[in-house]
mmCIF file of C-alpha atoms and ligand atoms in Angstrom:
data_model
loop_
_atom_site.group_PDB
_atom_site.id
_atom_site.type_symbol
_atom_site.label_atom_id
_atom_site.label_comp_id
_atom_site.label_asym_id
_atom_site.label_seq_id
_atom_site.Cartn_x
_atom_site.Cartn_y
_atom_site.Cartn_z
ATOM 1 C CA UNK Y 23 -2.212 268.309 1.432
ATOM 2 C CA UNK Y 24 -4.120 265.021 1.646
ATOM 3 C CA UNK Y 25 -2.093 261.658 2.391
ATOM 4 C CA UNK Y 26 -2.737 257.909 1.326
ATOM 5 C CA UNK Y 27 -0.138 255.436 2.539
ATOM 6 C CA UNK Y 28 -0.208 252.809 -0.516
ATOM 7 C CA UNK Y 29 0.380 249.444 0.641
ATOM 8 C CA UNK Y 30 1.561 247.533 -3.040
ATOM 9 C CA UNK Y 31 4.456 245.837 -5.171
ATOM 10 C CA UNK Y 32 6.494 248.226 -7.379
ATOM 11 C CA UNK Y 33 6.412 245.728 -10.916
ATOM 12 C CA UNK Y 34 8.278 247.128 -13.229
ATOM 13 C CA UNK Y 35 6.186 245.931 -16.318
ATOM 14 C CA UNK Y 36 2.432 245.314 -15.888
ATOM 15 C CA UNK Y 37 1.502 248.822 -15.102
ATOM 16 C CA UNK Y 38 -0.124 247.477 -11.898
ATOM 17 C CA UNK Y 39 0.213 248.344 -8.023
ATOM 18 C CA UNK Y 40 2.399 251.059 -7.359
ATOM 19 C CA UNK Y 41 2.967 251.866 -11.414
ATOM 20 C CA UNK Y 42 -0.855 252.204 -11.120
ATOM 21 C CA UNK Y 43 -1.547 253.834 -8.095
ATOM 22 C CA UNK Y 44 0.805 256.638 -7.697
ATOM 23 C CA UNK Y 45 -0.211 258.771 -10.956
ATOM 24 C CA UNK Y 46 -3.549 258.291 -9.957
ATOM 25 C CA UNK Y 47 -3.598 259.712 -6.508
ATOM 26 C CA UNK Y 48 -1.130 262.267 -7.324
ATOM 27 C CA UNK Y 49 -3.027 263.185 -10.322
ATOM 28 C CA UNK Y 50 -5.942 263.776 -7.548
ATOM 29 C CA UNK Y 51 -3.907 266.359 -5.606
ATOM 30 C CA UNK Y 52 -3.466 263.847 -2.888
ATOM 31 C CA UNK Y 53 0.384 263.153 -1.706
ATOM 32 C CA UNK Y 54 0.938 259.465 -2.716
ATOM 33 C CA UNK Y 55 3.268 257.776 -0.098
ATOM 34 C CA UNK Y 56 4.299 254.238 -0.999
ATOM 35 C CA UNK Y 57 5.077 251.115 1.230
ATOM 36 C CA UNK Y 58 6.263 248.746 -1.201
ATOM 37 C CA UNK Y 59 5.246 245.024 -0.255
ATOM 38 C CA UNK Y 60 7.550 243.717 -3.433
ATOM 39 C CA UNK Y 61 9.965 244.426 -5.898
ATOM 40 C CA UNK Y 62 9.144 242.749 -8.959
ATOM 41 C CA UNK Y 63 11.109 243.085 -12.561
ATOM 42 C CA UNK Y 64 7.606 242.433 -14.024
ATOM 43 C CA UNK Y 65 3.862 241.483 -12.353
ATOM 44 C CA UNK Y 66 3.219 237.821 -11.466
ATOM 45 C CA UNK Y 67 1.264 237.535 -15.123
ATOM 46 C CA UNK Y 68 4.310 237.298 -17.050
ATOM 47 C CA UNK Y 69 6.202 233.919 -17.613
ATOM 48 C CA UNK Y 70 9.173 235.156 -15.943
ATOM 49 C CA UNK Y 71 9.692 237.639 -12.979
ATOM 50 C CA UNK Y 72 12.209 238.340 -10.185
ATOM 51 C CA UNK Y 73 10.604 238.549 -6.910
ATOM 52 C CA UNK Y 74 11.995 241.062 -3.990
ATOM 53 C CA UNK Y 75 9.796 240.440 -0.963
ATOM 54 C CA UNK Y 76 9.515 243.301 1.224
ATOM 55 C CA UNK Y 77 8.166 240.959 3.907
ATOM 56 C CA UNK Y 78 11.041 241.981 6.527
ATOM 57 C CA UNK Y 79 11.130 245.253 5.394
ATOM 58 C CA UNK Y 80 7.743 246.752 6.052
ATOM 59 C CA UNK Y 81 7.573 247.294 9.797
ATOM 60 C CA UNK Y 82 10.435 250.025 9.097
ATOM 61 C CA UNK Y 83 8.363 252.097 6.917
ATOM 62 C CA UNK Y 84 5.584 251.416 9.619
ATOM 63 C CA UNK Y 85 7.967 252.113 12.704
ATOM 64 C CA UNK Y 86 9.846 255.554 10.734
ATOM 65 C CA UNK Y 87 6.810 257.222 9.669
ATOM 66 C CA UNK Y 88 5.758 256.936 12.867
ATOM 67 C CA UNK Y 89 9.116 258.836 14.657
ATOM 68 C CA UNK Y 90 8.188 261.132 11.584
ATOM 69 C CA UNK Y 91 4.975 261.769 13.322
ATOM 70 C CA UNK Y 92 2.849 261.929 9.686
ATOM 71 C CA UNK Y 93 -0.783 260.917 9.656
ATOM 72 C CA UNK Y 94 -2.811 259.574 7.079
ATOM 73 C CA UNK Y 95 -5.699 260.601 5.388
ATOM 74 C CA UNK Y 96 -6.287 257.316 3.276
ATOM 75 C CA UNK Y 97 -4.631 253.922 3.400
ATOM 76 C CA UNK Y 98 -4.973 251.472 0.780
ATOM 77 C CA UNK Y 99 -3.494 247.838 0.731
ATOM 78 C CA UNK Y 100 -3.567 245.879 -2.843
ATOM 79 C CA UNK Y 101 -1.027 243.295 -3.814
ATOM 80 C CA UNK Y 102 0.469 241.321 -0.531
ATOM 81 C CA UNK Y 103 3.696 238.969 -1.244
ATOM 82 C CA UNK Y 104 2.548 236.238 0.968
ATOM 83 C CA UNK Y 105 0.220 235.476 3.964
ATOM 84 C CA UNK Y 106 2.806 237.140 7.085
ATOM 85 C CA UNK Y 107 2.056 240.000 4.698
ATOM 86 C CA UNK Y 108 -1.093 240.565 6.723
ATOM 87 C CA UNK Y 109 0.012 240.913 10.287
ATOM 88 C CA UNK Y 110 2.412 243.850 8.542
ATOM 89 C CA UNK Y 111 -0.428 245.295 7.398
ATOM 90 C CA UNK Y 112 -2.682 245.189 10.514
ATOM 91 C CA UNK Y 113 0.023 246.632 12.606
ATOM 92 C CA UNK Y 114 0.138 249.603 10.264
ATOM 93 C CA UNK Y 115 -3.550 250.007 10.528
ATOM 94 C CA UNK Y 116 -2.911 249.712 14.756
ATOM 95 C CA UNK Y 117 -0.414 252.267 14.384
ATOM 96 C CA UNK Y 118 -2.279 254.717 11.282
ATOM 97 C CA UNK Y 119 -5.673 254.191 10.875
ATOM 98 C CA UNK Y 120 -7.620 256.808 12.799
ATOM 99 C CA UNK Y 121 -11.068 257.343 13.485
ATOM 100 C CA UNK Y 122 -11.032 259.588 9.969
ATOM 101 C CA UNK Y 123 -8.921 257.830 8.214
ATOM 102 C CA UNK Y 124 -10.391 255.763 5.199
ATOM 103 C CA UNK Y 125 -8.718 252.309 3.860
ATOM 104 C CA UNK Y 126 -9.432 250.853 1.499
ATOM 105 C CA UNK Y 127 -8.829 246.984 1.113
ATOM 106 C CA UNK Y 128 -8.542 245.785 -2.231
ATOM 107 C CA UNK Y 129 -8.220 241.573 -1.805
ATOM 108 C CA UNK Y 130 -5.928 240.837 -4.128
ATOM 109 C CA UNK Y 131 -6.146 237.362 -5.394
ATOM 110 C CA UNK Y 132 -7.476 236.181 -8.872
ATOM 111 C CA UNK Y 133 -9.354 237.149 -11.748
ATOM 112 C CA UNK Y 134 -11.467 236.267 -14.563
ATOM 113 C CA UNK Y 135 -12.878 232.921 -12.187
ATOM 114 C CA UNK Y 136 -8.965 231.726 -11.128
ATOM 115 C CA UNK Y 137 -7.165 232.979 -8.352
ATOM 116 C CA UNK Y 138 -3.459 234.140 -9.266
ATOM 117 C CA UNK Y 139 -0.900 231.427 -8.606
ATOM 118 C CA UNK Y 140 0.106 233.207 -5.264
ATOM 119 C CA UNK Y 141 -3.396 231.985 -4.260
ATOM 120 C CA UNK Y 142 -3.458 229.328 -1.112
ATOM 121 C CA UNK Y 143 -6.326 229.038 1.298
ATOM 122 C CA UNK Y 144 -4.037 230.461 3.893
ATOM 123 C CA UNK Y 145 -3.982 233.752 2.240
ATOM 124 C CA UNK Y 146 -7.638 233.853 1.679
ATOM 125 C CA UNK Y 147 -8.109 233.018 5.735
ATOM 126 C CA UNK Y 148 -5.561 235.918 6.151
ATOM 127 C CA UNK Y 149 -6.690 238.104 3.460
ATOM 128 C CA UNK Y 150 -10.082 238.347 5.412
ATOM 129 C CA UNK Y 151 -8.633 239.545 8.698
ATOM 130 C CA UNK Y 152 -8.233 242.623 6.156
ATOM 131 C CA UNK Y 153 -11.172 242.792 4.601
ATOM 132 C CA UNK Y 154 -13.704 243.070 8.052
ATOM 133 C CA UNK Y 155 -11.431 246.104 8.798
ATOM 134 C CA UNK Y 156 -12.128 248.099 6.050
ATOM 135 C CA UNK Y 157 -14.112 250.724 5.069
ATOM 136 C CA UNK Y 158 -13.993 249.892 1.268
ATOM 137 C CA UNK Y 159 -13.369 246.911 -0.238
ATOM 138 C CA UNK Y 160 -12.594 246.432 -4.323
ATOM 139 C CA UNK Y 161 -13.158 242.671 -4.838
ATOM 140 C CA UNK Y 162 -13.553 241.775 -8.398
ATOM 141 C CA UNK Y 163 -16.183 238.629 -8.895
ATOM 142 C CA UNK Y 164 -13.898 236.285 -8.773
ATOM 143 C CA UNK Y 165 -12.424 237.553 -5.552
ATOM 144 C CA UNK Y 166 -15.834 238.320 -4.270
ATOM 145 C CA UNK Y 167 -16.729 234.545 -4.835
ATOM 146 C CA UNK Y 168 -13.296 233.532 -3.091
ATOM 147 C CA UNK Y 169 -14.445 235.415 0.355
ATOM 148 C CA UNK Y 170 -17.586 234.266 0.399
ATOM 149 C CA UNK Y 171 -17.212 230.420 -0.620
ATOM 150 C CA UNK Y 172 -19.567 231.541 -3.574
ATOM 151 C CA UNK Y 173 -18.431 229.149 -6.850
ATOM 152 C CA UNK Y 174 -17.395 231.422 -9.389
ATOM 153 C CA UNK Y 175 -18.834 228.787 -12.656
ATOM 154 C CA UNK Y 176 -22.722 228.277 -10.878
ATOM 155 C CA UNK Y 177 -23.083 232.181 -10.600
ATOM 156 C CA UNK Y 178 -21.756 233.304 -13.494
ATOM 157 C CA UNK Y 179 -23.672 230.088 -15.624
ATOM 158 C CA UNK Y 180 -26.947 232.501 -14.615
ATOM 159 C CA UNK Y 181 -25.424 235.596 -15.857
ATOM 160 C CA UNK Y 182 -28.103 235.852 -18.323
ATOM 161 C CA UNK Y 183 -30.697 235.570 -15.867
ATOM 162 C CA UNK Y 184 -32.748 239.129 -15.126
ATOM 163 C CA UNK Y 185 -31.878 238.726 -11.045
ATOM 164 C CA UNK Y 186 -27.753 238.192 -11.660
ATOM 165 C CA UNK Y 187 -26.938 241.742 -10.669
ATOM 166 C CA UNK Y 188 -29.567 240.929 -7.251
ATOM 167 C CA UNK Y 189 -27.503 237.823 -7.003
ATOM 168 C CA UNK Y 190 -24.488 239.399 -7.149
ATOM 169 C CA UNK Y 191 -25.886 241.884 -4.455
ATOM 170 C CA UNK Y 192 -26.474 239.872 -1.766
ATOM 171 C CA UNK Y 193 -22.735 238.620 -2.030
ATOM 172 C CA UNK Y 194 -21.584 241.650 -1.843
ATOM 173 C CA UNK Y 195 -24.221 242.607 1.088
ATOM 174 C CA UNK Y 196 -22.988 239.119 2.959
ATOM 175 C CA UNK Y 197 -19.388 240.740 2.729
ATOM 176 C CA UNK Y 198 -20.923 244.045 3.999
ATOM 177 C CA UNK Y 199 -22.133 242.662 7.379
ATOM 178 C CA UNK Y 200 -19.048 241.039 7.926
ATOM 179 C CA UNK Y 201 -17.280 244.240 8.316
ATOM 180 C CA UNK Y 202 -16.644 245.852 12.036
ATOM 181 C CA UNK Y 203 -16.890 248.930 9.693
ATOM 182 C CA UNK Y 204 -19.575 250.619 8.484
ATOM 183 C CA UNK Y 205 -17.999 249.153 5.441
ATOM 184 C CA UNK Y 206 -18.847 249.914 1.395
ATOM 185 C CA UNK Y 207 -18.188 246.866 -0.977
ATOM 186 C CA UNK Y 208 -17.836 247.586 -4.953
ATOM 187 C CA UNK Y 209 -17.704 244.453 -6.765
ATOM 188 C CA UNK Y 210 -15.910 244.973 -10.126
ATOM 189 C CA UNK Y 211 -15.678 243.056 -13.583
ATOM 190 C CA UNK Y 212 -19.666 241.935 -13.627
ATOM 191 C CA UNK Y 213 -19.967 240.614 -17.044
ATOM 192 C CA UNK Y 214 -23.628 240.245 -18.554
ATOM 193 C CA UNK Y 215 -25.512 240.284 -21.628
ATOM 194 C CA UNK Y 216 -28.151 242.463 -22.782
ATOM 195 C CA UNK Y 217 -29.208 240.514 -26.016
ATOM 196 C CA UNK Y 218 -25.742 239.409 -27.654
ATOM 197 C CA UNK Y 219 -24.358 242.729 -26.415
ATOM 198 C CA UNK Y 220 -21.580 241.227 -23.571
ATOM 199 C CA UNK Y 221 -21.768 244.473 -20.577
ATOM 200 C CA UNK Y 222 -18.849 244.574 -18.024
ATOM 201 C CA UNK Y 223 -20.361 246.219 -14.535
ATOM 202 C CA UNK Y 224 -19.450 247.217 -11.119
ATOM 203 C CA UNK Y 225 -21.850 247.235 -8.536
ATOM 204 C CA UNK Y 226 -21.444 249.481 -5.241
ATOM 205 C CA UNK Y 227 -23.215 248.997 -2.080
ATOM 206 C CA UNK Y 228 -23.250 250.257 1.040
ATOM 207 C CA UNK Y 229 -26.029 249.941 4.147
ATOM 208 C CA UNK Y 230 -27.914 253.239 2.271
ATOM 209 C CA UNK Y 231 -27.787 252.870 -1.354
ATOM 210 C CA UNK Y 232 -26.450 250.519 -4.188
ATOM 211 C CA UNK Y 233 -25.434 251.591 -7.537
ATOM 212 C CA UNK Y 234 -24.981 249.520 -10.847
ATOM 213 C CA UNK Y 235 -22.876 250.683 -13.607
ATOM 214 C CA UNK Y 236 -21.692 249.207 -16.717
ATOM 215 C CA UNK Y 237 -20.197 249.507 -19.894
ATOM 216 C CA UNK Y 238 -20.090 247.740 -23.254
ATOM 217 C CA UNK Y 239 -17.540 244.635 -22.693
ATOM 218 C CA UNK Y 240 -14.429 244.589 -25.253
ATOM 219 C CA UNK Y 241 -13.916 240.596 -24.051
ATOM 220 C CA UNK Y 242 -10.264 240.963 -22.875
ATOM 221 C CA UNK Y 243 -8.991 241.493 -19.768
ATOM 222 C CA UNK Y 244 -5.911 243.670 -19.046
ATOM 223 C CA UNK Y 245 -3.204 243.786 -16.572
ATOM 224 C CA UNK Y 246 -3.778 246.528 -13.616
ATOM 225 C CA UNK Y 247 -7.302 247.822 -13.798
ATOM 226 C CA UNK Y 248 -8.200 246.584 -10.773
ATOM 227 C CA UNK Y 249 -5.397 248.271 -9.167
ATOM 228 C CA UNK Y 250 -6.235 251.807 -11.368
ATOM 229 C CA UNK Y 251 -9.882 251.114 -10.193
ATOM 230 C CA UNK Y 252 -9.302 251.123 -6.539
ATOM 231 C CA UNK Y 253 -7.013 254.035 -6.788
ATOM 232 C CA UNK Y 254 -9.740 256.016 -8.402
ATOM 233 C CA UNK Y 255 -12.003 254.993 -6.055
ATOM 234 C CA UNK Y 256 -9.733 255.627 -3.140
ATOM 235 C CA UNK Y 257 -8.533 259.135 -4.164
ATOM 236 C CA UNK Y 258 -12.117 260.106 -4.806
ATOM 237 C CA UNK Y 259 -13.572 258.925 -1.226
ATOM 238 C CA UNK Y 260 -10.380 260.429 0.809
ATOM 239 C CA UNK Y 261 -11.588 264.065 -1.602
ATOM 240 C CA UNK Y 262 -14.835 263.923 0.110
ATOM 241 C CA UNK Y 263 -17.003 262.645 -3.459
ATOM 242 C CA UNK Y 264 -19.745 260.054 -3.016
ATOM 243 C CA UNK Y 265 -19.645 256.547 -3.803
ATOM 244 C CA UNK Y 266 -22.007 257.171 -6.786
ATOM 245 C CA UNK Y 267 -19.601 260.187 -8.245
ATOM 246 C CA UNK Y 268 -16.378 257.945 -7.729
ATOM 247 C CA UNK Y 269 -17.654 254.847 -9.264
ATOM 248 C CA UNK Y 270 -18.631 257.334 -12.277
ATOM 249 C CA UNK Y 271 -15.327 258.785 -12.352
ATOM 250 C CA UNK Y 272 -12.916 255.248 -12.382
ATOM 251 C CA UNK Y 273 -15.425 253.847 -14.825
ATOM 252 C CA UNK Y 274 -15.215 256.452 -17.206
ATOM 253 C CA UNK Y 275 -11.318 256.314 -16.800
ATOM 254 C CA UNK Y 276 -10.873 253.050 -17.059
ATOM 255 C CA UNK Y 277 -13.609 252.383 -20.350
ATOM 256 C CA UNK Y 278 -10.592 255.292 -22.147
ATOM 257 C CA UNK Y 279 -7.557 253.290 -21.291
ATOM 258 C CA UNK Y 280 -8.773 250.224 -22.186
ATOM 259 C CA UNK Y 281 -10.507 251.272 -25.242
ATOM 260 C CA UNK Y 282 -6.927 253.014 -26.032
ATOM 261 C CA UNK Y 283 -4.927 249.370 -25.425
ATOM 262 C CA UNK Y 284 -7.201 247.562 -27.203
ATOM 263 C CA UNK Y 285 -6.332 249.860 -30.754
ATOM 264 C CA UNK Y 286 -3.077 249.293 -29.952
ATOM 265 C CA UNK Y 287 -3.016 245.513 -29.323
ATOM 266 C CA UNK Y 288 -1.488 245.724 -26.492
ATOM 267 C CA UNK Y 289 -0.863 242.445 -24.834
ATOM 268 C CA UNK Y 290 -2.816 241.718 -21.802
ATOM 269 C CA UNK Y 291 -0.204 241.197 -19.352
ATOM 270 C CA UNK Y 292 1.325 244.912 -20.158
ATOM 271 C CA UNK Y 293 -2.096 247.080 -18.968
ATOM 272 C CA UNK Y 294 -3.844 249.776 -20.418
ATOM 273 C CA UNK Y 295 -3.146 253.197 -21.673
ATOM 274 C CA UNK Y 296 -4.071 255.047 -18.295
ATOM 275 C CA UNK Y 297 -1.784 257.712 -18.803
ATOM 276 C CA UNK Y 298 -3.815 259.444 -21.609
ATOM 277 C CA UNK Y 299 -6.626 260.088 -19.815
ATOM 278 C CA UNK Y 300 -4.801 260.914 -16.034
ATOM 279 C CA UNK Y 301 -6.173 264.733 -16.558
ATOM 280 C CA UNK Y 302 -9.618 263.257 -16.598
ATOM 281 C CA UNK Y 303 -9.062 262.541 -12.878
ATOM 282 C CA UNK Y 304 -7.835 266.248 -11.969
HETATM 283 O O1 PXL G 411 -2.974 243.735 -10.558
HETATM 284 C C1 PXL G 411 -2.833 242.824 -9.541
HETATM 285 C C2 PXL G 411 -1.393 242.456 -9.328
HETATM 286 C C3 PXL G 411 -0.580 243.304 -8.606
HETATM 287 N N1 PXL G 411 0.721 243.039 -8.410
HETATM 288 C C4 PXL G 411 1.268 241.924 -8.924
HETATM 289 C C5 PXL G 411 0.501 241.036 -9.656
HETATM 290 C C6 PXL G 411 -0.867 241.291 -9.852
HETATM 291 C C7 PXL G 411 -1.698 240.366 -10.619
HETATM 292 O O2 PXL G 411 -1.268 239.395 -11.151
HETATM 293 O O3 PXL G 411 1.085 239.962 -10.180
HETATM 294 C C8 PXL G 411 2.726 241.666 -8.703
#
């Protein structure tokens, strides 16, 4: 059976992270093997949490699983719980990532045009030294715009303009050639209009092809769906599916368990209904 060492926070509200990630690659058939980065009672979005950092725990999993001689066919890092974080991380990729072994970095850091209040410019300079190692990175805009120095308000002011999704290209194709990988870059939560019709998109590209794919947009933004998103994407990549047929596949996902939250006026900070629609993923 397929691996993919998940580097996230276990929050116990939020349906983020771990809560996210683990029915979704399981769901996949893939064996979904967490390294917890935090323990949180509820994710960072809420007015009160308790925070257990996993900071000076994380080299164990790293050094065990090691003794325990277990490969990897995937590794994906999401939520870090502070900048030394990072160097955790890379020395798991030292010690895991072979030559056929896909990660995925998703850059964890704000949304909706504000980073999360984690956010320092320390952890976006460290946060990088992830990103060039990747072979797939999830930004959303407004993390895309944090790596590349891009303000979030002057592009997005031109999102009615006909060349915003070419705009938004090139950012993601400036990220690209940063990479030492051969490296794919999907750039999630792309909102538009088409008339007064508001459109959410994602946009993948890679050195071959680039595909654009959106939605109609419901205006709110829920908890986790970045997280669900790259765990989609993830499983689907690590199955051997193209980038076109994953970015299908966590869109269509995704559009369900939103829709589904939304009826049920489900506050934003909770998530969406993903567990409806898991067998969609099988
Ligand atoms: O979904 C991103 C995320 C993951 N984990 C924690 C968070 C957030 C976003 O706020 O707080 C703990």
């Amino acid at each position: 059976m397929k691996k993919i060492a998940l580097i996230n926070d276990l929050s116990g509200f939020g349906k983020c992270s771990l809560t996210a990630a683990i029915p979704v690659i399981s769901v996949m058939g893939i064996q979904a093997c967490p390294l917890p980065t935090a323990i949180l009672t509820a994710q960072t979005g809420f007015p009160e949490y308790f925070c257990d950092d996993y900071t000076d725990k994380m080299d164990e999993f790293t050094g065990q699983w090691k003794k325990m001689g277990i490969s990897f066919d995937g590794i994906y890092s999401g939520y870090l719980a502070g900048v030394k974080q990072v160097e955790k991380v890379l020395f798991f990729l030292e010690q895991f990532k072979g030559k056929d072994t896909l990660y995925l970095a998703d850059p964890v850091m704000g949304d909706g045009g504000r980073p999360y209040n984690f956010f320092t410019p320390d952890f976006l300079r460290e946060i990088k030294k992830l990103t060039v190692e990747a072979d797939v990175i999830t930004p959303n805009l407004t993390e895309a715009c944090l790596l590349t120095g891009e303000d979030y308000g002057r592009l997005t002011a031109h999102s009615r303009w006909e060349d915003y999704p070419k705009r938004i290209q090139e950012i993601a194709e400036g990220l690209m050639v940063k990479a030492k990988t051969k490296q794919r870059v999907i750039v999630t939560g792309i909102v538009r209009y088409q008339g007064e019709q508001a459109m959410v998109g994602n946009l993948a590209v890679s050195d071959q092809e680039s595909f654009y794919l959106e939605t109609p947009y419901t205006g709110k933004s829920f908890s986790g769906t970045g997280d669900l998103f790259a765990s989609v994407i993830c499983g689907s990549l690590v199955k051997g599916l193209a980038m076109e047929e994953a970015l299908e596949k966590a869109v269509s996902f995704l559009q369900e368990a939103i829709a589904e939250a939304s009826r049920e006026n489900t506050p934003a900070p909770h998530g969406v209904h993903f567990e409806y629609y898991l067998s969609q993923l099988m």
